[in-house]
Each structure stands twice: as C-alpha cells, then as structure tokens.
C-alpha cells in the first residue's frame, strides 16, 4: 500500500514537471486583407538560459510548408522566413520571455489558410501544438447610391422668380429696341417732309408769279353766320 502511494506521488510530480506547448485557440476565421494574431503558450523556466530556446513555426498546406517564424538559441532568424510571409509577420518579444508565442500576421491572403504548427525545444523539454486558420475572400460591398436631390419648394419658387425676371428683362429690351427704331423712323421721315415742304413753297411762289394763280378768301361772321368772299392773285399777296 505504501509502495503504491509513493509510486502515485512520483508519477504526479513527473507529469506536473513535463514541458507542454498549447495553442490558446484551436481555429481562427478571418477575411483577406485583415490582420490576425496567432498564439501559443509553453512552459517557461526563469532559471533556464535563453540560448537554449529554439522555436520553429510553419504553415502546412497541400503545396508547400512555408516557415513564418524561427528562433535559434534565443535569437530570431529572419532569413529562415519564407517569402510568402515576408514583411507580414511580427512577434511579441516581451510575451516570448513569459512563455507565449504571439505572431501578428497582417494583410491576410486566402492562401494563408491552413494548419499552423509551432515546435518549441528547450534544455528541459520539447513539444508542439497546432491550430487551423481559414481566410475567406473579401466580399465586394455595393457602392452607396447617391440620393436623388429633389428641389425644395423654396428652390422652385426661386427658379420661377428668376425665369420671370429674365422674361421681363427680355421684353423690356425688345420694347426699347422697337421704341428706338420707331423714333428714328419718324425723325428721318419728318425731316424729309419738312425739306420737301420748303422746296415746294419756293416752287409754289415761283409758279404763282408766273401763272398768276387767284386765291379766293372766305370770311365767316361767327355772330351772324354771313360769309364774305374775296379773291386776289397769289402774286399780289
């Protein structure tokens, strides 16, 4: 009985001291062009040297297995990162000291989908765990249609006022043009008649002197209504 108890205590201590790597989330769902953070946790010992820490994280797909994060002897090795993830993966160094692997992946693509595994090796143990990421294509959102702007009653009133003013202005211009044309016509016509009248009078005097035209003069008395006739040659006048 005592042997069984000692064996149980020994097994419990061994299990509790085992090195473990776990994912904080077994699966992720995201849309392309967005960002996401993948996270693993491992057993960290402060007394252990950082130079004994080795981390190897990669993506498993049907085509290839690109590496997204590599730590060798406690130092990141960016040269090991596959060009598929170049410039898109950032690690949290402060979290790494606490036993957490936090990888921030930006500008997600649909071919980032797949199984991600991180393997951690230390001088006190090694382990690994994996998670799945599914990246869907971005949905094109319809462009918002511009609302049809309807003229307000006040706007319609202003438009009518402007049209009325324009019409009145045009009518005034036409009237002024007609008035000016009419005045010019009468002025030119009257001057012509006056000139003709002057020349006609001279000609008439000449004719009267030559032909001795007799003009009859009639005088009417407004009180009695009697008339008085007299005649004389136009030349004598």
PDB file of N, CA and C in Angstrom, residues 195-209:
ATOM      1  N   UNK A 195     -38.196 119.330 -95.422  1.00  0.00           N
ATOM      2  CA  UNK A 195     -37.338 119.777 -96.509  1.00  0.00           C
ATOM      3  C   UNK A 195     -38.119 119.888 -97.803  1.00  0.00           C
ATOM      4  N   UNK A 196     -38.958 118.879 -98.013  1.00  0.00           N
ATOM      5  CA  UNK A 196     -39.794 118.897 -99.199  1.00  0.00           C
ATOM      6  C   UNK A 196     -40.751 120.070 -99.171  1.00  0.00           C
ATOM      7  N   UNK A 197     -41.268 120.399 -97.978  1.00  0.00           N
ATOM      8  CA  UNK A 197     -42.214 121.495 -97.836  1.00  0.00           C
ATOM      9  C   UNK A 197     -41.551 122.820 -98.178  1.00  0.00           C
ATOM     10  N   UNK A 198     -40.321 123.033 -97.719  1.00  0.00           N
ATOM     11  CA  UNK A 198     -39.597 124.276 -98.000  1.00  0.00           C
ATOM     12  C   UNK A 198     -39.376 124.425 -99.498  1.00  0.00           C
ATOM     13  N   UNK A 199     -38.918 123.394-100.113  1.00  0.00           N
ATOM     14  CA  UNK A 199     -38.678 123.481-101.555  1.00  0.00           C
ATOM     15  C   UNK A 199     -39.978 123.619-102.320  1.00  0.00           C
ATOM     16  N   UNK A 200     -41.050 123.013-101.842  1.00  0.00           N
ATOM     17  CA  UNK A 200     -42.351 123.119-102.514  1.00  0.00           C
ATOM     18  C   UNK A 200     -42.888 124.528-102.428  1.00  0.00           C
ATOM     19  N   UNK A 201     -42.687 125.224-101.304  1.00  0.00           N
ATOM     20  CA  UNK A 201     -43.163 126.602-101.137  1.00  0.00           C
ATOM     21  C   UNK A 201     -42.440 127.531-102.106  1.00  0.00           C
ATOM     22  N   UNK A 202     -41.146 127.353-102.244  1.00  0.00           N
ATOM     23  CA  UNK A 202     -40.393 128.192-103.176  1.00  0.00           C
ATOM     24  C   UNK A 202     -40.875 127.967-104.597  1.00  0.00           C
ATOM     25  N   UNK A 203     -41.066 126.682-104.876  1.00  0.00           N
ATOM     26  CA  UNK A 203     -41.564 126.386-106.220  1.00  0.00           C
ATOM     27  C   UNK A 203     -42.957 126.970-106.426  1.00  0.00           C
ATOM     28  N   UNK A 204     -43.785 126.927-105.375  1.00  0.00           N
ATOM     29  CA  UNK A 204     -45.142 127.451-105.470  1.00  0.00           C
ATOM     30  C   UNK A 204     -45.126 128.956-105.706  1.00  0.00           C
ATOM     31  N   UNK A 205     -44.284 129.693-105.005  1.00  0.00           N
ATOM     32  CA  UNK A 205     -44.199 131.141-105.211  1.00  0.00           C
ATOM     33  C   UNK A 205     -43.804 131.461-106.641  1.00  0.00           C
ATOM     34  N   UNK A 206     -42.846 130.631-107.118  1.00  0.00           N
ATOM     35  CA  UNK A 206     -42.407 130.859-108.489  1.00  0.00           C
ATOM     36  C   UNK A 206     -43.535 130.630-109.479  1.00  0.00           C
ATOM     37  N   UNK A 207     -44.276 129.544-109.242  1.00  0.00           N
ATOM     38  CA  UNK A 207     -45.386 129.227-110.140  1.00  0.00           C
ATOM     39  C   UNK A 207     -46.469 130.285-110.059  1.00  0.00           C
ATOM     40  N   UNK A 208     -46.719 130.783-108.846  1.00  0.00           N
ATOM     41  CA  UNK A 208     -47.762 131.794-108.671  1.00  0.00           C
ATOM     42  C   UNK A 208     -47.414 133.073-109.436  1.00  0.00           C
ATOM     43  N   UNK A 209     -46.166 133.488-109.388  1.00  0.00           N
ATOM     44  CA  UNK A 209     -45.743 134.691-110.086  1.00  0.00           C
ATOM     45  C   UNK A 209     -45.868 134.527-111.592  1.00  0.00           C
TER      46      UNK A 209
END
